[in-house]
XYZ file of N, CA, C and O in Angstrom:
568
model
N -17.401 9.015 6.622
C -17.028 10.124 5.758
C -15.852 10.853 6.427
O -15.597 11.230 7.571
N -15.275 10.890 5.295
C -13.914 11.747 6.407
C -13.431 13.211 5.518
O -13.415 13.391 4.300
N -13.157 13.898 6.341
C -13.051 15.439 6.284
C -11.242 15.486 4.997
O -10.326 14.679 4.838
N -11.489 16.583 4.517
C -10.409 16.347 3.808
C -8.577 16.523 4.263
O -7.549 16.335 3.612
N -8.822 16.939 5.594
C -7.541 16.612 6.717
C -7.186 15.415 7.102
O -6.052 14.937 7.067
N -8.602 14.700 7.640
C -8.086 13.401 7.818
C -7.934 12.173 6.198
O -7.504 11.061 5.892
N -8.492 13.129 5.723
C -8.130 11.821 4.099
C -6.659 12.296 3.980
O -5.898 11.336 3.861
N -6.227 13.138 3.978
C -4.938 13.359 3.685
C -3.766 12.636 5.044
O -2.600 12.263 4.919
N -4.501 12.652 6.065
C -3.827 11.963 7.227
C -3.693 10.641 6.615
O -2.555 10.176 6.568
N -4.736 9.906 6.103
C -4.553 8.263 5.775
C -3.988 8.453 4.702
O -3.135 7.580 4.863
N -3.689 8.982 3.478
C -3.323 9.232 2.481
C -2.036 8.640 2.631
O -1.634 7.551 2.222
N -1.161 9.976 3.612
C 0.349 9.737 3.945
C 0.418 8.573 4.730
O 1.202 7.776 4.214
N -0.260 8.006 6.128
C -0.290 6.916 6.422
C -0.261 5.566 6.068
O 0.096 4.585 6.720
N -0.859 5.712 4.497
C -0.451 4.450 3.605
C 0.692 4.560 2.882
O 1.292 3.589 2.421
N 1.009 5.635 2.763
C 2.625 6.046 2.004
C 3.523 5.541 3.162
O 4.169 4.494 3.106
N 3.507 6.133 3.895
C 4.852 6.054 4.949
C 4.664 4.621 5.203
O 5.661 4.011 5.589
N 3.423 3.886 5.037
C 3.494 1.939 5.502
C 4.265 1.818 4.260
O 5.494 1.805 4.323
N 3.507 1.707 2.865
C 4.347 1.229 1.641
C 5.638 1.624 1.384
O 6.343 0.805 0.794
N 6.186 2.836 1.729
C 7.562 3.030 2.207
C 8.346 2.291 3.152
O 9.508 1.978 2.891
N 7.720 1.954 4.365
C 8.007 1.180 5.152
C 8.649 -0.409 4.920
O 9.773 -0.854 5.152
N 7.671 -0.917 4.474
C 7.616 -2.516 4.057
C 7.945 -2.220 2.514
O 8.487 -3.184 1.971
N 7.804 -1.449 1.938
C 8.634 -2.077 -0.063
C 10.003 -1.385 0.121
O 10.861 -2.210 -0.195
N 10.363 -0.646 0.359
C 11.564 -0.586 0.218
C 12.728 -1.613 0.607
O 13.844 -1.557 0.090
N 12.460 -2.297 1.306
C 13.872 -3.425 1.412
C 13.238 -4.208 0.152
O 14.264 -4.621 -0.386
N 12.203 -4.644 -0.611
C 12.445 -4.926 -2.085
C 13.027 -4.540 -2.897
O 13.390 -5.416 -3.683
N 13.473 -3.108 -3.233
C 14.140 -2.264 -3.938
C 15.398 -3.136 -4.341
O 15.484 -3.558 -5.494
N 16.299 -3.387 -3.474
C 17.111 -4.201 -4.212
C 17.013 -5.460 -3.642
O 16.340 -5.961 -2.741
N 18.267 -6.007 -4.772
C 19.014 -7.598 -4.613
C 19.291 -8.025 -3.292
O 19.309 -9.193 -2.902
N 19.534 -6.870 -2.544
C 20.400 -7.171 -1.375
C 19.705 -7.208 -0.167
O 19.802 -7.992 0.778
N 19.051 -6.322 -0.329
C 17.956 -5.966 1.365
C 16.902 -7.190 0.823
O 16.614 -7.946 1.751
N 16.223 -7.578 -0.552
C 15.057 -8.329 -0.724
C 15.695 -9.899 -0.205
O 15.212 -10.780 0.506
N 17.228 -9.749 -1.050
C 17.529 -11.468 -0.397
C 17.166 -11.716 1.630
O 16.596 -12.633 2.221
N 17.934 -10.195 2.238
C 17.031 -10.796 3.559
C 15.923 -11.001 3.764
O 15.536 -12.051 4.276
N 14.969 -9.819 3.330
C 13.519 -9.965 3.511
C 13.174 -11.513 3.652
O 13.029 -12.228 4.643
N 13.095 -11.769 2.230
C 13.237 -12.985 2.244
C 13.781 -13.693 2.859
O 12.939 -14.126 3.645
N 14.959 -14.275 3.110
C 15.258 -15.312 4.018
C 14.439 -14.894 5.760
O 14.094 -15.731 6.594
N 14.326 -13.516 5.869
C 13.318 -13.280 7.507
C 11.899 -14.331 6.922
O 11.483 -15.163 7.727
N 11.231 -14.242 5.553
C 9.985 -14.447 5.585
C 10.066 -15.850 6.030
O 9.602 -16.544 6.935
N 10.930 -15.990 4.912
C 11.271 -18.200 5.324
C 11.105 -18.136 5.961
O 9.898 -18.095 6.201
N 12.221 -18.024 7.280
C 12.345 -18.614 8.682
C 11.237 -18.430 9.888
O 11.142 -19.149 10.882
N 10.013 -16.717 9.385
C 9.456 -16.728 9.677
C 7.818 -17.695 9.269
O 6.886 -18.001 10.014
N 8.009 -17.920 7.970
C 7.437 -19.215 7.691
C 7.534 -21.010 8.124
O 6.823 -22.015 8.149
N 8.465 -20.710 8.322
C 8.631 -22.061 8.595
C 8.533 -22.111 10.297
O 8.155 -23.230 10.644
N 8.729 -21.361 11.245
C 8.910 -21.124 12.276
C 7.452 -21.360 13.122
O 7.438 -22.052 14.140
N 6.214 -20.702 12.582
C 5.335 -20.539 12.748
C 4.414 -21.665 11.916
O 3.240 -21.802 12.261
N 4.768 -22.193 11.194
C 4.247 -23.339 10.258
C 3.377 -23.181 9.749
O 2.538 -24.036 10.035
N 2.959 -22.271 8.860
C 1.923 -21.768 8.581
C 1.436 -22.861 6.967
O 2.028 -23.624 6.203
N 0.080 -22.335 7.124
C -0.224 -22.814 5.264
C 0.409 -22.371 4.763
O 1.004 -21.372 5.165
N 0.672 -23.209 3.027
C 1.088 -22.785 2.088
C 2.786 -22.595 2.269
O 3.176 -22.714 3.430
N 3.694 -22.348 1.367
C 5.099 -21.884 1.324
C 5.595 -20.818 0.974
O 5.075 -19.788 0.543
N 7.040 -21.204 1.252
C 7.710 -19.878 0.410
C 8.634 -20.147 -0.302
O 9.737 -20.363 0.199
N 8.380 -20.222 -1.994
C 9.365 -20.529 -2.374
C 10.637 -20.073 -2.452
O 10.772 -19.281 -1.519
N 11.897 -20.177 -3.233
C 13.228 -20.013 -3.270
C 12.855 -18.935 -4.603
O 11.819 -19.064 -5.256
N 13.817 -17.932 -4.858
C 13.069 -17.170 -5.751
C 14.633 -17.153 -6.853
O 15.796 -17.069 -6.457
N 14.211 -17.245 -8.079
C 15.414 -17.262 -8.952
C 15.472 -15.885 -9.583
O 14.512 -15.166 -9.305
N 16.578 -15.272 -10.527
C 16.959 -14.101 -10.563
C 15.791 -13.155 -11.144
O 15.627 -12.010 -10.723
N 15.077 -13.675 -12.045
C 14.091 -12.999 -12.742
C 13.152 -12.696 -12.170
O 12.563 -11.779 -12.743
N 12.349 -13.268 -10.617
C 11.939 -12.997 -9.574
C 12.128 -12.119 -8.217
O 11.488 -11.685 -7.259
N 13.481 -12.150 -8.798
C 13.919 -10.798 -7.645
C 14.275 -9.833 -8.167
O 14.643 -8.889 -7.469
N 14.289 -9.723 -9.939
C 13.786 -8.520 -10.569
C 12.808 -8.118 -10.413
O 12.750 -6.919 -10.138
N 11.694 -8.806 -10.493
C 10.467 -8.631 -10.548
C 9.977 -7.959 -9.089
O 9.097 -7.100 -9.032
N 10.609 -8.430 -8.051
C 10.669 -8.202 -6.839
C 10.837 -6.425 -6.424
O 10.259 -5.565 -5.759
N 12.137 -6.601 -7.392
C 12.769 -4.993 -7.429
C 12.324 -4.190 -8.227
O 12.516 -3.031 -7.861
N 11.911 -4.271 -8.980
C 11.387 -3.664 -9.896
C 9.342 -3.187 -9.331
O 8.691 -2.196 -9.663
N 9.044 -4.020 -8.698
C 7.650 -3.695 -7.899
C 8.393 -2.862 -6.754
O 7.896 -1.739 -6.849
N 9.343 -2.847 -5.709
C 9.673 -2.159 -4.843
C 10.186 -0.624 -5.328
O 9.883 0.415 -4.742
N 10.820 -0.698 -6.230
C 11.184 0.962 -6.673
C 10.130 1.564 -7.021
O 10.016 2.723 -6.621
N 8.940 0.932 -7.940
C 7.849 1.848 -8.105
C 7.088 2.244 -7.240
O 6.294 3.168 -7.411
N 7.250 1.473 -5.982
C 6.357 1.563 -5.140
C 6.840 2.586 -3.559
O 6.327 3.146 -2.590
N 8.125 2.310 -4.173
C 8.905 3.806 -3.175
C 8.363 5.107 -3.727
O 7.908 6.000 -3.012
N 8.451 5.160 -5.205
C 8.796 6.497 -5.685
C 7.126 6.989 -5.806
O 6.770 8.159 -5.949
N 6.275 5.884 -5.718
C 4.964 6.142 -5.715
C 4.233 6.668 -4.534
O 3.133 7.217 -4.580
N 5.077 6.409 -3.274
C 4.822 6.240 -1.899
C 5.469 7.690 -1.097
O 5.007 8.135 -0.046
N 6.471 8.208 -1.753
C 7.303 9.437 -1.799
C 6.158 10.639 -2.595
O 5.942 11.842 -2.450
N 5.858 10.036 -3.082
C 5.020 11.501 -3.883
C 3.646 11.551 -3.131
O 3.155 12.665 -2.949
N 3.016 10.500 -2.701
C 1.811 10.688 -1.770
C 2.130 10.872 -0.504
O 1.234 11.193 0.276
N 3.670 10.681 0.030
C 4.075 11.661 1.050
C 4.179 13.010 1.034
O 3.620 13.577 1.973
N 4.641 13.576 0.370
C 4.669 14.901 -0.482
C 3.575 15.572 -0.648
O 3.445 16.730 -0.250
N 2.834 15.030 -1.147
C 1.437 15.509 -1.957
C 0.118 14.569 -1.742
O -0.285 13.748 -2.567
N -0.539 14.877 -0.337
C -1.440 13.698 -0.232
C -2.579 14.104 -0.394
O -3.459 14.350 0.431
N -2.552 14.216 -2.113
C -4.087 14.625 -2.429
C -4.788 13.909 -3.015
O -4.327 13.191 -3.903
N -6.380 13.896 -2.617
C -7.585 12.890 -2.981
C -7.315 11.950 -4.270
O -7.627 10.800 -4.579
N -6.804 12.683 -4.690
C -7.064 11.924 -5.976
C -5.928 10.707 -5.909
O -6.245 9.518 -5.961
N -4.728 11.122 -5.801
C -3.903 10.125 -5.085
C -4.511 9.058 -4.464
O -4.618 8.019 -5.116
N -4.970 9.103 -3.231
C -5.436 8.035 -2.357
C -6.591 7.611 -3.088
O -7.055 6.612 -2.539
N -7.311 7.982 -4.191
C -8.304 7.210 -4.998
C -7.626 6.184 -5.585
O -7.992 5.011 -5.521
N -6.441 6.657 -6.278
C -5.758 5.587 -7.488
C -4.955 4.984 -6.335
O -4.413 4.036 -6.904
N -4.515 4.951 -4.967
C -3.959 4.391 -4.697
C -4.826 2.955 -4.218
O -4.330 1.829 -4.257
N -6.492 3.327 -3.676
C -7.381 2.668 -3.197
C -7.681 1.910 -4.387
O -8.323 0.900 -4.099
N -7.416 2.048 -5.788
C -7.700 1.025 -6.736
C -6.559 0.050 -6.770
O -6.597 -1.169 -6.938
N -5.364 0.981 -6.541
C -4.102 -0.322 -6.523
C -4.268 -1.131 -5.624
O -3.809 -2.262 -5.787
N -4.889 -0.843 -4.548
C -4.782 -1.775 -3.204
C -5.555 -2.704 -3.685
O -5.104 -3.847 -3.621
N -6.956 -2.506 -4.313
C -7.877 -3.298 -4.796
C -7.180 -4.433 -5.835
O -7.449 -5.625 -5.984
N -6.061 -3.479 -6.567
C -5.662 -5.221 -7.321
C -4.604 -5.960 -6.503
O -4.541 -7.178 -6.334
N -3.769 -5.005 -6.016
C -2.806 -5.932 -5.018
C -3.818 -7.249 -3.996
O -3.594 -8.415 -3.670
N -4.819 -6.402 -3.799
C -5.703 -7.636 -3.009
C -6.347 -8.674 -3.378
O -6.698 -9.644 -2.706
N -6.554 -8.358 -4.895
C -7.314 -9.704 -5.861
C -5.918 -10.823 -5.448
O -5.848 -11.873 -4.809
N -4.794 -9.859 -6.276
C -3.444 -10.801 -6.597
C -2.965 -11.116 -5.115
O -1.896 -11.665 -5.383
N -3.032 -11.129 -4.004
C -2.886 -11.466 -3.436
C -3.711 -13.042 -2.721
O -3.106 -14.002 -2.245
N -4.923 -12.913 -2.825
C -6.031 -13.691 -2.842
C -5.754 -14.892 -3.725
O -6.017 -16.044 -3.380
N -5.203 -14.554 -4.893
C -4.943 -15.520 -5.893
C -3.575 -16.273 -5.789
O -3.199 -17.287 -6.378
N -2.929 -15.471 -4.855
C -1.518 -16.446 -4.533
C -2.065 -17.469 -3.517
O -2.031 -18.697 -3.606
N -2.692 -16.529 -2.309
C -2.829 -17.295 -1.444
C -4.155 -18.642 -1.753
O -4.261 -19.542 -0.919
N -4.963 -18.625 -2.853
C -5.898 -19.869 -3.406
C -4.780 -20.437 -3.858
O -5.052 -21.510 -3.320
N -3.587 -20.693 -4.466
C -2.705 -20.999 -4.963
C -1.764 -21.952 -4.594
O -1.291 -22.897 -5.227
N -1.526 -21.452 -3.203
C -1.102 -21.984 -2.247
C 0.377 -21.436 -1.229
O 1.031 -22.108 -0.432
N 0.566 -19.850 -1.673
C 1.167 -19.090 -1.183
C 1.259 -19.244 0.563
O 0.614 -19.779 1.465
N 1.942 -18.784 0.471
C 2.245 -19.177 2.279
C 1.342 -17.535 2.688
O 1.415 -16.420 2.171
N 0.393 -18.173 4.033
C -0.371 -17.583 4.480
C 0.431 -16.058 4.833
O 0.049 -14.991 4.355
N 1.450 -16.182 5.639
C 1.667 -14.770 5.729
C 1.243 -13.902 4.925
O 0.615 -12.951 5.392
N 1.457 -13.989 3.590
C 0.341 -13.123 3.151
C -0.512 -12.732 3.392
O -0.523 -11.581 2.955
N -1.746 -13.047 4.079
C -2.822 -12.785 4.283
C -2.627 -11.415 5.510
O -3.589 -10.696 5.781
N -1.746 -11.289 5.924
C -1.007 -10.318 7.406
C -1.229 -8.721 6.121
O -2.221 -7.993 6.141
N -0.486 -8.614 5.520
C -0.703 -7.636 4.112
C -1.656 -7.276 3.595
O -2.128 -6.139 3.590
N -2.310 -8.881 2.754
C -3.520 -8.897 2.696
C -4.768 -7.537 3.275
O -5.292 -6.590 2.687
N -4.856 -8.084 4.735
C -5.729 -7.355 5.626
C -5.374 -5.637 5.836
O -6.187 -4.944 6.447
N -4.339 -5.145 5.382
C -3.497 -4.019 5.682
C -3.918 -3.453 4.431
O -4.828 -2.624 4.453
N -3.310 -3.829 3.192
C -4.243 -3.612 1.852
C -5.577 -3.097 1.824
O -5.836 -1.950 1.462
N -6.438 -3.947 2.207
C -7.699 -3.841 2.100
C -8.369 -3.050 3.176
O -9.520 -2.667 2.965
N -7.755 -2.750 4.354
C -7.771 -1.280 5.353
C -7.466 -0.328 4.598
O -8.388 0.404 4.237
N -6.272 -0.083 4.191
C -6.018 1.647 3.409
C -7.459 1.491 2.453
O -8.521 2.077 2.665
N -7.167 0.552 1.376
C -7.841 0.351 0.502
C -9.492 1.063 0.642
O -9.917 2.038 0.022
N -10.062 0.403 1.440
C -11.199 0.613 2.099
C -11.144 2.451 2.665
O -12.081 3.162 2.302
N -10.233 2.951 3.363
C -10.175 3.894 4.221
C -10.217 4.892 2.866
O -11.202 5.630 2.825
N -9.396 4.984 1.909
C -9.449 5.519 0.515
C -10.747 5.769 -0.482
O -10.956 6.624 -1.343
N -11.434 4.787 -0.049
C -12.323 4.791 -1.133
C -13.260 5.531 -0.571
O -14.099 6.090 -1.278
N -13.264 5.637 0.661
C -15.030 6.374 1.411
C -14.494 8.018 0.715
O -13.682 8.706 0.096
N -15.881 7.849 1.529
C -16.249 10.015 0.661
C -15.366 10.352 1.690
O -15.049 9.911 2.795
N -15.018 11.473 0.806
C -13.907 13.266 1.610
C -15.552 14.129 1.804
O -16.279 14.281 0.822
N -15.843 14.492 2.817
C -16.489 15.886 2.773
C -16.218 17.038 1.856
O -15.051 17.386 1.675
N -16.904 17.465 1.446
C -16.477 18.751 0.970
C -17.509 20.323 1.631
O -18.084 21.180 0.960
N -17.431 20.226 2.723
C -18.597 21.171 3.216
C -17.439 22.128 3.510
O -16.355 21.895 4.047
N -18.052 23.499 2.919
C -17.694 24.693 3.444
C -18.395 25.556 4.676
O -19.581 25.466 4.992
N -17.434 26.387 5.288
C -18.319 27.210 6.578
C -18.145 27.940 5.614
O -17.259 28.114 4.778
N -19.803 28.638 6.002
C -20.526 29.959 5.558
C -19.467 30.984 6.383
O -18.883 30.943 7.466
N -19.566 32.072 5.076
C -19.032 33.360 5.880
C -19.748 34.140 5.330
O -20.061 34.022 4.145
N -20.153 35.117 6.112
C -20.683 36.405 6.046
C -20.590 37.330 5.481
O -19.609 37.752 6.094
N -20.823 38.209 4.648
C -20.570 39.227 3.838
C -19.841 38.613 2.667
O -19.329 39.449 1.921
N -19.651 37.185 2.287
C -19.427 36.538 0.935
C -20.450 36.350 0.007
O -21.346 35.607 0.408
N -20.569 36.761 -1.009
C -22.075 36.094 -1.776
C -21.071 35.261 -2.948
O -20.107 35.669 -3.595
N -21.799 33.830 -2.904
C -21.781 33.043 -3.841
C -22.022 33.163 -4.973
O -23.076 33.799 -4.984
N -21.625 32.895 -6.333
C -22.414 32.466 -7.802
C -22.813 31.181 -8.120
O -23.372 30.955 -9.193
């Protein structure tokens, strides 16, 4: 159970990661390296599964998941309140199905590095916030 300081600590902590790692998706230009790092880091390490070559409508798709996920990641920096890190702990939950389903697929394992990172916030999100107040004295409740 975590106190509602530290939910807001992981809150931003998953913002500032998804800021971290989606933004070079954002565009054409930073995603074409990403990519070519993942290759070489795929192939380097020889892992299961591949990485394919991605054609233009894919690195829309690419960019178009990275901008939402800046501007989504910017506002739970900003504002890291519960409810936020709830809907964000459900996104993680589908990013992690769809992830699962690339990698049955035959996605190149690196994924699974994300994967596990996903399903940490994910997890860290979903537990209870406390909500206990200290008693004060000379307050009466309704």
């Amino acid at each position: 159970m975590w106190t509602l300081r530290q939910y807001r600590q992981i809150v931003r902590a998953s913002a500032a990661y998804d800021l971290i790692v989606t933004a070079p998706f954002a565009t054409p230009w930073t995603f074409a390296l990403v990519h070519q790092g993942l290759v070489w880091l795929d192939t380097t390490l020889g892992l299961p599964g591949h990485m394919p070559a991605f054609d233009p409508i894919h690195i829309l798709m690419a960019n178009l998941l990275g901008s939402v996920v800046c501007v989504w990641s910017v506002l739970r920096l900003r504002s890291p309140q519960r409810r936020y890190g709830r809907y964000d702990a459900y996104a993680r939950a589908l990013f992690s199905a769809w992830q699962i389903y690339a990698l049955a697929h035959g996605a190149s394992a690196i994924i699974v590095v994300f994967l596990v990172i996903e399903m940490a916030f994910g997890l860290a999100q979903a537990l209870p916030v406390t909500t206990r107040q200290r008693y004060m004295p000379g307050l009466v409740s309704s």
